[in-house]
Each structure stands twice: as structure tokens, then as C-alpha cells.
Amino acid sequence: MSVGSWILILALLFVQWPTVIAQGDGSNLADDRRPALYTGDFGNCMENSTITISRFDAAYYADNMTVLFHIDGKTSLVNDNLMSKAIIHLDGESRFSILFNPCNANLPSLCPARSGVNITAAHIIPVSQADVSEIPAIAFAIPDFEGRADLRIFSNSTNRQVACVTAIITNGKTFSHPKIISSVLGGFAFIVFISSFVAACSTFVTGDGIIGSRSLYAHSLSVYMVFSCFHSIFFTGALSIDFPSVLISFWSNFAWSAGLIKAESMQDSLDRITRKSAPSIDAMDPSGQALDLERELYSLSKRHFQFGVHQKEGLPVPGGYLGFPATLAQLDITATNAFMTAFLWFLVLLVSLVVVVGGLKLILGACTAAGLGKDRVKVFRDNWLAFLKSILCRTVLIAFFPMMLLATFQFTLKVPGPQAIAAIVFMTILIGVSTGIAHAYVNILRGGRLKSERESRVISLERKFGFVPWCKISRQGSNAADQKPSPTLIPWWKLSIEKNQERDIHDEETLVHQFGWLSARFRRRRWWFFGPWFLYEFIRALFYGGGQSNPRAQILGLLALEIIALGVSASASPFQSVRLNALIYVFGIMKISTLAIIAALMLNTGTNRIVVTVLGIVIIVFQGVTVLAVIIFGAVNVYTTYFVLAPLESRIKPESCIPVREKYLKHIQTRSVDIDPPPKVETEPVVPSFSVTDVRRYPKIDDEYDDQRGPLFSGSSQRATMSDDPTTPRANAPSGVRLPRRTWSPSQSWTNEGMSSIPHLASSRTDWPILNPPPASINNSFRKETPLGQAQNLQSLETDVHTFPQKF
């Protein structure tokens, strides 16, 4: 096997973004340009190695189709011939494997290997397109491409492995940008903290003193919720499964929120505490003289920079992504140092807050003495010690989940020194928070009688928007619950206090001072929710930190816990702020979705790594959307803080937001009272129907003769007499026969004068002849046989039919 062949294979592990292949036009390329694929950090993959590798670099340049390779090291072997094997893993599969003799590969420092002689090998090999055709195209484009190169060295004399080194292969694209993303997220968290702090210190709009400030503070975005989002994302990496590398890189952007910030001096000190020190590797020979390289390689010195470094002792083998140690390895922090690192930064944070709050008090005092902003933060100046206590207690609450998790994780490592410290911190924080919660309950419920009432919950299935399956929880006995078919009942109990003995935690200044750090953001009727909330956080921490040896119980238990927590929190809507209640839904959906995908990966261990990477990107989308929602709420929070801090008589900008401000201030007052809206009135289902709203009589033809016919009748009295007298023809008329409504009187004749009384007839013709009345038989025949006569028969019930012929 030639030198070019084995170096080519070894270089195939190094791949990056595709670049244009050189066309041979003589154009110059930058010496320090980034290769398409190259090795990153490397480490030993066996203990008690007799060959120590201090440099392991390989790179593939797609622009000019060359492979560059460089190894440095030293050995304790006296004089031994070696055999080497190079293995390249891409996408979780072994793609290349080659066994070669260093003597045939032009590596004189390994032929034979001798103690006191530094091992060095550096080559640059041109390759063809066919040589790199086995490299998958996805290796050049996907971020955090999973590739690994292993170099194993065997002794010919003993036929045993004497050295093993492995390095990751990367294309330079990654989701890990802690310097940028962590700085942005840290600045955002600081802005949220300032906004909440200013809202808590203000005395405007809703009232004076601490009571009015609490109402404003309750509607600001919680710093605790912001860090809870960051913690939930980062500590997903504490689950015990083989993660895709994209997730490990993405989570590294949130490590700062848990106090896992690398400082070299701190890590060195912790290594000494744990009796583990980082390896000291010297690439020079014992005499300290520099190595003489081949003349033809000297011109490549600028280009041949070092891509990766040797990982310190205690970190997992490069290319492994199993469990929390792999997540910590991305930060270059060993698992044994994780708890101590977070704890030390936690102490630094507490001391910094004391200094900042004390300094702020002095600065505001100086400004007040100078007459600047005398009443702007009066509450803070009068109660700065209470604010300091609340800030420190609130900081402990924020650190509660990560400290419990890391302490529990430290117990599983069984390292004596850090384990003892973790036990002390664990008990101190747990007892302190539990005591504060119990003290709050005792003081608020003092003198009252706690009552427990059975109030079962009904779970019913329905559809949102007509097609989205949804689960609705309602109280048993409510109209909404009774109307659902086949409901599921869950036992539930309602805790309450007798109203005349209850102390309102939000209206007593003493209680706000003492327990505002626990209850200030909760509704009046949900002030007690901080107890169940931190019980949930404690159980989560135990699952994450203590379930390392049983991933199935860890992941499925957490999934069940998150589903229950989302249901209870959504049903209670504990926070006074609508935004915080909305975040409960956002966080719950994100956690459940993430755990469901991870559970699927755990139950299907043979899933292709490319599919695993795609699912990892889906998780990144869920978690990224959650972070985006928090940032949007934070931006809204900053502007609403401006709403409430501006004096009422001032005009805010833009002026179009003035109605919005008034509506928001009214909303704060309404939410602070915490009164249920009036029950929704159940409406009857709409069925086809009609109703008579108006009756109107339209004029008839006969109405035109009212003025002329008036004397013919004596009004209603005459009609009543006629109908009541049984001797009249009207009374003897057959049933269903309507007599003529208007008739001529017996004394009236068919003359021109008589007809002139009818206006339209008189106007149309004035020469009517004098007519004799027609015979009765003709008249009766006409009435019966013509349609007009039939209609008159149906209408006539008011005049006498027997007198009708006489009127003619």
C-alpha cells in the first residue's frame, strides 16, 4: 500500500462545505483557508497507551483536490515494529477501513518505534474525483456532521494494540455559537430583570406603596420563566440516550443559564480537588530541540495550522454523544466538575447581586439628595433591604432546578469530594426552600380553617377548529361537562379557607414583604400554587439527575410528569398575567413534544443516524420557536412597562397607543381583583319559526264608500241587533254564507243621482238610465253561478240576503 493510498483514506474523514474545484488556471489560494472536511478535537480511545499522540490533523481541500495529514507524538517502546489500522465512520457507519505498515507508508519515525524519538508524519497528497466519490454529499452541507476517524496501532512483537486515537470529522458548520447566542440571550435576560425590577419599585398608576407595585410587577415577564425556558432546553441533554450531534451543539448555547461556564483556572482547581489533572503532552523530544521537517513541506507551514486539540482527561471519547457527559464535553467540562462549576458560579451571582443592589441604593440616595428623580423609585429606597432579600430568594428559586439536578447527578458519579459538597448543598437548598414555602402557608392560613371539598373533574374529547383533537377539563356538574357524551371522571378536591378568616396575601403589606418572592405573580385564588409548582420542579430534577442508569424509566416518567403538569397548570391558570399563563402552554407543548421524539428514538435504537439527525433538527425547531415566543413576550413586556411607568398625565409615543395603554391599565386592575367573568348564558338551539310583530289592515274597495254609506246603517248597534234577532234573515242565513257587505237601501233607485254617489262611477259616466230591479231568480242565479257571486256568498255575513232583491 502506497503512502498516498492510506493518507487518502485517513483524510476522507475530513469533510466540509462544498467549494469549487481548482481548474488549473494557476490562481492562488489562501494558505489559511478552511478545508472542506477536517478533523477536530481528538483523544485516546484506550487506557495505558504506550504511544502518546499530541497532534492528529487531517484535512480534505475540495478546491484543489488535495489531502493534508499531520501526526505528532512520542512513545515508550524501546524498539518495535508496528502495524496501523485506519477506520473512518460517517453517519454512524464504518465507511472505510485499511491496515497498513508504516514502513511502507514512508513514516520512518514509526519504522521502528523507539523511545526518545519523536513520532512525526506530515504529507500532502493530490487526489482525483474518483477517490472521494464515496463521501456522501450531505457531509459537506449538514451542520454538525457526524464523522469520526480512528487510528489504531498494533505491536508486531506482541500482536496487541499499543495505541488508539480518535478524532471527530467536521465540515465547520455548526449550531454551536455560544459567544454570540449566549451573549444575546444573556442580554435579553438582563433586560427582563431590569424591567421586572423597575415595575416592582414603581408607585405609579395603580396606587402607592408596595401593594400597588406588586400588581404591576405581577404583569411583567418573569425572569424565573425566562430561565426556566433555558433550563428546560439545556437539561434535555441530561437524558441518557445517544443524541444526534446537532442537539449537543444547539444546547451548548444555553449552558450559561445553568452556571456551566468554562474558566480554565476554575477547571484546573477542580481537577486537583477531584484528583484528576489534565494530561500534559509535549510534542517536542526530551532534548527540547525542534523537529526538522522535509524541505518540500516548509512552504506549507502557514496553511498547515492545527485543527483540533487533545481532549483533557475525564471527557468522553470524541464522536460519542451518549448522555449528559457528552453534553458537558461540548463545553469542555468533565462530568465530575459539573456540579462544582455551577455551584461556584451560583455563589458568584449571589455576591454580585448583593453588591449591585447595595450600590444602587447608594446611587439613588445620592440622586435623591441632589433632587433628581425624588419619587421615581420611592418604594425601593424605603424598602431596599426587603427588595434585596426578595431578589436573593428569587435567585435561589431560579437556581433550584439546576442545582437539584446537578447535585443528584453528582451522587451517581461517586466521587468522594464533590459528592460530599453536593449533599450539603442539596440539603441546604431543599430545606431552605421547603421551609420558606411552609412558613408562607402557616402565616397566610393563621387563624383560618382549611376545608377540603370533593370536586371531580370531567375530561371530555372535542375538536378545535373542527378538526384538531382536543381534551377539555371541566368541573363535574357544570353545563359544559353534562353535555359531553361518555365523559371521564378524575377525582379532585378543592381546598379553601373560610372567607371571614382568610388573610389576603396580596392586600397585606407585611405578607407581600415576607412572601412576595413566592406568591407575587400568582392570582388571589391561586396564591398557594407555588407549593405544587416547586414540588413539580423537584421531581423533574430527580428524574433528570438520578435516572442516568435507567433511561427508559427516566424518559417515560418525565413524559408522564409533563403531561400531568400541563393539564393541572392549564386548568388552574395560576398566574395573574395572561402572558405567563400563555407561556405555560408553550413550555408544556415544547417539553412534551421533545420527550415524545426522544422516547421514540430510545425505543428504536437501530434508527439510521441521518434520520436521527433530522429528528434532532425537528426538536431544535420546537425549542427555537419556544425561545422566540419568550423573546416576543419580553419585547411586549418592555413596552408595557413603559406604559405603566409613564405618569398618567404624560402622553406616550406613539399617540395611537394611548387607548391601548388605558385598556391595559384597566386590564391590570381587573385581573388584580380576580373575579370570575359572568357565566355564559346558554342559548336555545335555533329552529325554523316565525313570529307576528305587526298587523296592518290594507284598504278594500268597499272602504271607498264609507262616507256615502254612513246613513244607511246605524253603526255597530244596528249590526248587533240584526245578528241577535232570531227573526231577521241574517240570523236565519245558512252557515258559511257571507252576505253582501254593502247594499242599497229600499228607498234608493237606480238613477243617475243614486249612481253619482259612487265617485269613480260618477266620474266615468253620468247618463245612467233608469233601471228596474232585476227579478230575484236572475239575481240569485247570477250570485250562484258566477265567480263574483260565489265570492260574495263567502263574504256575506253582515246584511240580509232576503232583502237583497228588494233593493234593486
mmCIF file of N, CA and C in Angstrom, residues 416-490:
data_model
loop_
_atom_site.group_PDB
_atom_site.id
_atom_site.type_symbol
_atom_site.label_atom_id
_atom_site.label_comp_id
_atom_site.label_asym_id
_atom_site.label_seq_id
_atom_site.Cartn_x
_atom_site.Cartn_y
_atom_site.Cartn_z
ATOM 1 N N PRO A 416 -15.763 11.103 45.886
ATOM 2 C CA PRO A 416 -15.958 11.456 47.307
ATOM 3 C C PRO A 416 -16.025 12.953 47.588
ATOM 4 N N GLY A 417 -15.052 13.736 47.136
ATOM 5 C CA GLY A 417 -15.019 15.152 47.485
ATOM 6 C C GLY A 417 -16.224 15.931 47.000
ATOM 7 N N PRO A 418 -16.447 16.000 45.690
ATOM 8 C CA PRO A 418 -17.617 16.730 45.181
ATOM 9 C C PRO A 418 -18.944 16.137 45.651
ATOM 10 N N GLN A 419 -18.976 14.838 45.901
ATOM 11 C CA GLN A 419 -20.227 14.230 46.353
ATOM 12 C C GLN A 419 -20.630 14.736 47.732
ATOM 13 N N ALA A 420 -19.667 14.913 48.618
ATOM 14 C CA ALA A 420 -19.968 15.438 49.954
ATOM 15 C C ALA A 420 -20.469 16.877 49.869
ATOM 16 N N ILE A 421 -19.821 17.683 49.030
ATOM 17 C CA ILE A 421 -20.269 19.072 48.866
ATOM 18 C C ILE A 421 -21.662 19.113 48.252
ATOM 19 N N ALA A 422 -21.903 18.235 47.283
ATOM 20 C CA ALA A 422 -23.222 18.193 46.648
ATOM 21 C C ALA A 422 -24.309 17.827 47.651
ATOM 22 N N ALA A 423 -24.011 16.913 48.570
ATOM 23 C CA ALA A 423 -25.001 16.523 49.579
ATOM 24 C C ALA A 423 -25.342 17.696 50.490
ATOM 25 N N ILE A 424 -24.327 18.461 50.886
ATOM 26 C CA ILE A 424 -24.572 19.614 51.762
ATOM 27 C C ILE A 424 -25.408 20.666 51.043
ATOM 28 N N VAL A 425 -25.041 20.975 49.812
ATOM 29 C CA VAL A 425 -25.779 21.992 49.053
ATOM 30 C C VAL A 425 -27.202 21.517 48.771
ATOM 31 N N PHE A 426 -27.340 20.257 48.424
ATOM 32 C CA PHE A 426 -28.658 19.690 48.132
ATOM 33 C C PHE A 426 -29.595 19.854 49.323
ATOM 34 N N MET A 427 -29.141 19.456 50.490
ATOM 35 C CA MET A 427 -29.984 19.540 51.680
ATOM 36 C C MET A 427 -30.233 20.990 52.089
ATOM 37 N N THR A 428 -29.228 21.832 51.937
ATOM 38 C CA THR A 428 -29.393 23.237 52.334
ATOM 39 C C THR A 428 -30.455 23.929 51.487
ATOM 40 N N ILE A 429 -30.354 23.780 50.173
ATOM 41 C CA ILE A 429 -31.319 24.439 49.289
ATOM 42 C C ILE A 429 -32.702 23.824 49.449
ATOM 43 N N LEU A 430 -32.776 22.504 49.524
ATOM 44 C CA LEU A 430 -34.077 21.852 49.645
ATOM 45 C C LEU A 430 -34.777 22.235 50.947
ATOM 46 N N ILE A 431 -34.050 22.188 52.052
ATOM 47 C CA ILE A 431 -34.651 22.547 53.340
ATOM 48 C C ILE A 431 -34.998 24.035 53.374
ATOM 49 N N GLY A 432 -34.130 24.873 52.806
ATOM 50 C CA GLY A 432 -34.405 26.310 52.811
ATOM 51 C C GLY A 432 -35.656 26.662 52.037
ATOM 52 N N VAL A 433 -35.790 26.134 50.820
ATOM 53 C CA VAL A 433 -36.977 26.434 50.014
ATOM 54 C C VAL A 433 -38.226 25.826 50.647
ATOM 55 N N SER A 434 -38.130 24.600 51.134
ATOM 56 C CA SER A 434 -39.289 23.959 51.767
ATOM 57 C C SER A 434 -39.728 24.720 53.012
ATOM 58 N N THR A 435 -38.768 25.191 53.788
ATOM 59 C CA THR A 435 -39.107 25.967 54.984
ATOM 60 C C THR A 435 -39.794 27.273 54.615
ATOM 61 N N GLY A 436 -39.291 27.944 53.580
ATOM 62 C CA GLY A 436 -39.933 29.185 53.145
ATOM 63 C C GLY A 436 -41.364 28.960 52.691
ATOM 64 N N ILE A 437 -41.599 27.876 51.947
ATOM 65 C CA ILE A 437 -42.956 27.581 51.484
ATOM 66 C C ILE A 437 -43.871 27.246 52.661
ATOM 67 N N ALA A 438 -43.385 26.408 53.581
ATOM 68 C CA ALA A 438 -44.201 26.049 54.746
ATOM 69 C C ALA A 438 -44.490 27.268 55.615
ATOM 70 N N HIS A 439 -43.496 28.131 55.793
ATOM 71 C CA HIS A 439 -43.684 29.343 56.593
ATOM 72 C C HIS A 439 -44.741 30.251 55.966
ATOM 73 N N ALA A 440 -44.748 30.321 54.638
ATOM 74 C CA ALA A 440 -45.757 31.137 53.955
ATOM 75 C C ALA A 440 -47.149 30.574 54.181
ATOM 76 N N TYR A 441 -47.307 29.277 54.052
ATOM 77 C CA TYR A 441 -48.618 28.666 54.275
ATOM 78 C C TYR A 441 -49.111 28.905 55.703
ATOM 79 N N VAL A 442 -48.228 28.724 56.670
ATOM 80 C CA VAL A 442 -48.631 28.870 58.071
ATOM 81 C C VAL A 442 -49.073 30.295 58.361
ATOM 82 N N ASN A 443 -48.329 31.277 57.874
ATOM 83 C CA ASN A 443 -48.661 32.672 58.162
ATOM 84 C C ASN A 443 -49.926 33.118 57.443
ATOM 85 N N ILE A 444 -50.129 32.653 56.235
ATOM 86 C CA ILE A 444 -51.308 33.087 55.492
ATOM 87 C C ILE A 444 -52.566 32.409 56.022
ATOM 88 N N LEU A 445 -52.436 31.159 56.442
ATOM 89 C CA LEU A 445 -53.601 30.420 56.925
ATOM 90 C C LEU A 445 -53.811 30.567 58.420
ATOM 91 N N ARG A 446 -53.027 31.370 59.081
ATOM 92 C CA ARG A 446 -53.119 31.505 60.529
ATOM 93 C C ARG A 446 -54.515 31.992 60.927
ATOM 94 N N GLY A 447 -55.135 31.278 61.871
ATOM 95 C CA GLY A 447 -56.453 31.660 62.359
ATOM 96 C C GLY A 447 -57.580 31.208 61.468
ATOM 97 N N GLY A 448 -57.278 30.601 60.356
ATOM 98 C CA GLY A 448 -58.317 30.145 59.456
ATOM 99 C C GLY A 448 -58.507 28.642 59.540
ATOM 100 N N ARG A 449 -59.584 28.174 58.940
ATOM 101 C CA ARG A 449 -59.882 26.752 58.944
ATOM 102 C C ARG A 449 -59.851 26.259 57.506
ATOM 103 N N LEU A 450 -58.961 25.326 57.248
ATOM 104 C CA LEU A 450 -58.790 24.790 55.901
ATOM 105 C C LEU A 450 -59.861 23.739 55.634
ATOM 106 N N LYS A 451 -60.537 23.881 54.518
ATOM 107 C CA LYS A 451 -61.602 22.955 54.162
ATOM 108 C C LYS A 451 -61.243 22.245 52.864
ATOM 109 N N SER A 452 -61.614 20.980 52.806
ATOM 110 C CA SER A 452 -61.396 20.171 51.611
ATOM 111 C C SER A 452 -62.746 19.684 51.104
ATOM 112 N N GLU A 453 -63.041 19.986 49.849
ATOM 113 C CA GLU A 453 -64.312 19.606 49.252
ATOM 114 C C GLU A 453 -64.054 18.790 47.996
ATOM 115 N N ARG A 454 -64.863 17.738 47.825
ATOM 116 C CA ARG A 454 -64.757 16.902 46.631
ATOM 117 C C ARG A 454 -65.339 17.656 45.437
ATOM 118 N N GLU A 455 -64.541 17.792 44.409
ATOM 119 C CA GLU A 455 -64.981 18.493 43.199
ATOM 120 C C GLU A 455 -64.310 17.819 42.006
ATOM 121 N N SER A 456 -64.906 16.742 41.547
ATOM 122 C CA SER A 456 -64.294 15.937 40.495
ATOM 123 C C SER A 456 -64.192 16.729 39.198
ATOM 124 N N ARG A 457 -63.231 16.334 38.395
ATOM 125 C CA ARG A 457 -63.025 16.944 37.090
ATOM 126 C C ARG A 457 -63.493 15.978 36.002
ATOM 127 N N VAL A 458 -64.014 16.547 34.942
ATOM 128 C CA VAL A 458 -64.522 15.779 33.817
ATOM 129 C C VAL A 458 -63.626 16.042 32.616
ATOM 130 N N ILE A 459 -63.091 14.980 32.057
ATOM 131 C CA ILE A 459 -62.263 15.087 30.855
ATOM 132 C C ILE A 459 -63.097 14.610 29.678
ATOM 133 N N SER A 460 -63.268 15.451 28.708
ATOM 134 C CA SER A 460 -64.057 15.114 27.528
ATOM 135 C C SER A 460 -63.274 15.492 26.285
ATOM 136 N N LEU A 461 -63.496 14.716 25.250
ATOM 137 C CA LEU A 461 -62.806 14.938 23.984
ATOM 138 C C LEU A 461 -63.674 15.799 23.079
ATOM 139 N N GLU A 462 -63.031 16.723 22.398
ATOM 140 C CA GLU A 462 -63.732 17.576 21.446
ATOM 141 C C GLU A 462 -62.763 17.955 20.348
ATOM 142 N N ARG A 463 -63.215 18.744 19.426
ATOM 143 C CA ARG A 463 -62.376 19.168 18.303
ATOM 144 C C ARG A 463 -62.325 20.687 18.251
ATOM 145 N N LYS A 464 -61.105 21.193 18.146
ATOM 146 C CA LYS A 464 -60.902 22.620 17.962
ATOM 147 C C LYS A 464 -60.816 22.919 16.466
ATOM 148 N N PHE A 465 -61.437 24.019 16.073
ATOM 149 C CA PHE A 465 -61.427 24.458 14.679
ATOM 150 C C PHE A 465 -62.035 23.400 13.758
ATOM 151 N N GLY A 466 -62.776 22.467 14.335
ATOM 152 C CA GLY A 466 -63.451 21.483 13.522
ATOM 153 C C GLY A 466 -62.656 20.246 13.186
ATOM 154 N N PHE A 467 -61.338 20.227 13.433
ATOM 155 C CA PHE A 467 -60.556 19.056 13.034
ATOM 156 C C PHE A 467 -59.417 18.721 13.992
ATOM 157 N N VAL A 468 -59.048 19.613 14.908
ATOM 158 C CA VAL A 468 -57.930 19.356 15.813
ATOM 159 C C VAL A 468 -58.451 18.639 17.054
ATOM 160 N N PRO A 469 -58.008 17.402 17.326
ATOM 161 C CA PRO A 469 -58.445 16.720 18.557
ATOM 162 C C PRO A 469 -57.988 17.495 19.788
ATOM 163 N N TRP A 470 -58.888 17.631 20.732
ATOM 164 C CA TRP A 470 -58.585 18.437 21.917
ATOM 165 C C TRP A 470 -59.194 17.777 23.142
ATOM 166 N N CYS A 471 -58.577 18.009 24.270
ATOM 167 C CA CYS A 471 -59.043 17.466 25.543
ATOM 168 C C CYS A 471 -59.453 18.635 26.434
ATOM 169 N N LYS A 472 -60.686 18.626 26.897
ATOM 170 C CA LYS A 472 -61.208 19.708 27.724
ATOM 171 C C LYS A 472 -61.479 19.195 29.126
ATOM 172 N N ILE A 473 -61.048 19.966 30.125
ATOM 173 C CA ILE A 473 -61.250 19.626 31.530
ATOM 174 C C ILE A 473 -62.235 20.626 32.122
ATOM 175 N N SER A 474 -63.276 20.128 32.739
ATOM 176 C CA SER A 474 -64.287 20.989 33.353
ATOM 177 C C SER A 474 -64.739 20.375 34.664
ATOM 178 N N ARG A 475 -65.428 21.176 35.469
ATOM 179 C CA ARG A 475 -65.925 20.700 36.759
ATOM 180 C C ARG A 475 -67.158 19.822 36.569
ATOM 181 N N GLN A 476 -67.260 18.802 37.386
ATOM 182 C CA GLN A 476 -68.434 17.952 37.337
ATOM 183 C C GLN A 476 -69.655 18.740 37.796
ATOM 184 N N GLY A 477 -70.732 18.611 37.042
ATOM 185 C CA GLY A 477 -71.945 19.335 37.375
ATOM 186 C C GLY A 477 -72.144 20.587 36.556
ATOM 187 N N SER A 478 -71.097 21.059 35.879
ATOM 188 C CA SER A 478 -71.254 22.235 35.033
ATOM 189 C C SER A 478 -71.995 21.847 33.759
ATOM 190 N N ASN A 479 -72.596 22.840 33.138
ATOM 191 C CA ASN A 479 -73.362 22.565 31.925
ATOM 192 C C ASN A 479 -72.486 21.998 30.830
ATOM 193 N N ALA A 480 -71.244 22.539 30.725
ATOM 194 C CA ALA A 480 -70.337 22.061 29.682
ATOM 195 C C ALA A 480 -69.993 20.598 29.891
ATOM 196 N N ALA A 481 -69.838 20.193 31.169
ATOM 197 C CA ALA A 481 -69.490 18.803 31.447
ATOM 198 C C ALA A 481 -70.674 17.873 31.223
ATOM 199 N N ASP A 482 -71.877 18.327 31.562
ATOM 200 C CA ASP A 482 -73.050 17.468 31.452
ATOM 201 C C ASP A 482 -73.426 17.193 30.006
ATOM 202 N N GLN A 483 -73.063 18.098 29.102
ATOM 203 C CA GLN A 483 -73.463 17.945 27.711
ATOM 204 C C GLN A 483 -72.529 17.035 26.930
ATOM 205 N N LYS A 484 -71.378 16.672 27.480
ATOM 206 C CA LYS A 484 -70.421 15.857 26.764
ATOM 207 C C LYS A 484 -70.778 14.380 26.896
ATOM 208 N N PRO A 485 -70.778 13.632 25.802
ATOM 209 C CA PRO A 485 -71.087 12.205 25.900
ATOM 210 C C PRO A 485 -69.896 11.425 26.451
ATOM 211 N N SER A 486 -70.190 10.415 27.265
ATOM 212 C CA SER A 486 -69.190 9.497 27.822
ATOM 213 C C SER A 486 -67.995 10.235 28.410
ATOM 214 N N PRO A 487 -68.190 11.091 29.406
ATOM 215 C CA PRO A 487 -67.046 11.800 29.986
ATOM 216 C C PRO A 487 -66.230 10.881 30.889
ATOM 217 N N THR A 488 -64.978 11.262 31.128
ATOM 218 C CA THR A 488 -64.094 10.551 32.043
ATOM 219 C C THR A 488 -63.945 11.377 33.308
ATOM 220 N N LEU A 489 -64.202 10.766 34.450
ATOM 221 C CA LEU A 489 -64.148 11.464 35.729
ATOM 222 C C LEU A 489 -62.801 11.235 36.390
ATOM 223 N N ILE A 490 -62.246 12.307 36.947
ATOM 224 C CA ILE A 490 -61.000 12.243 37.703
ATOM 225 C C ILE A 490 -61.281 12.770 39.102
#
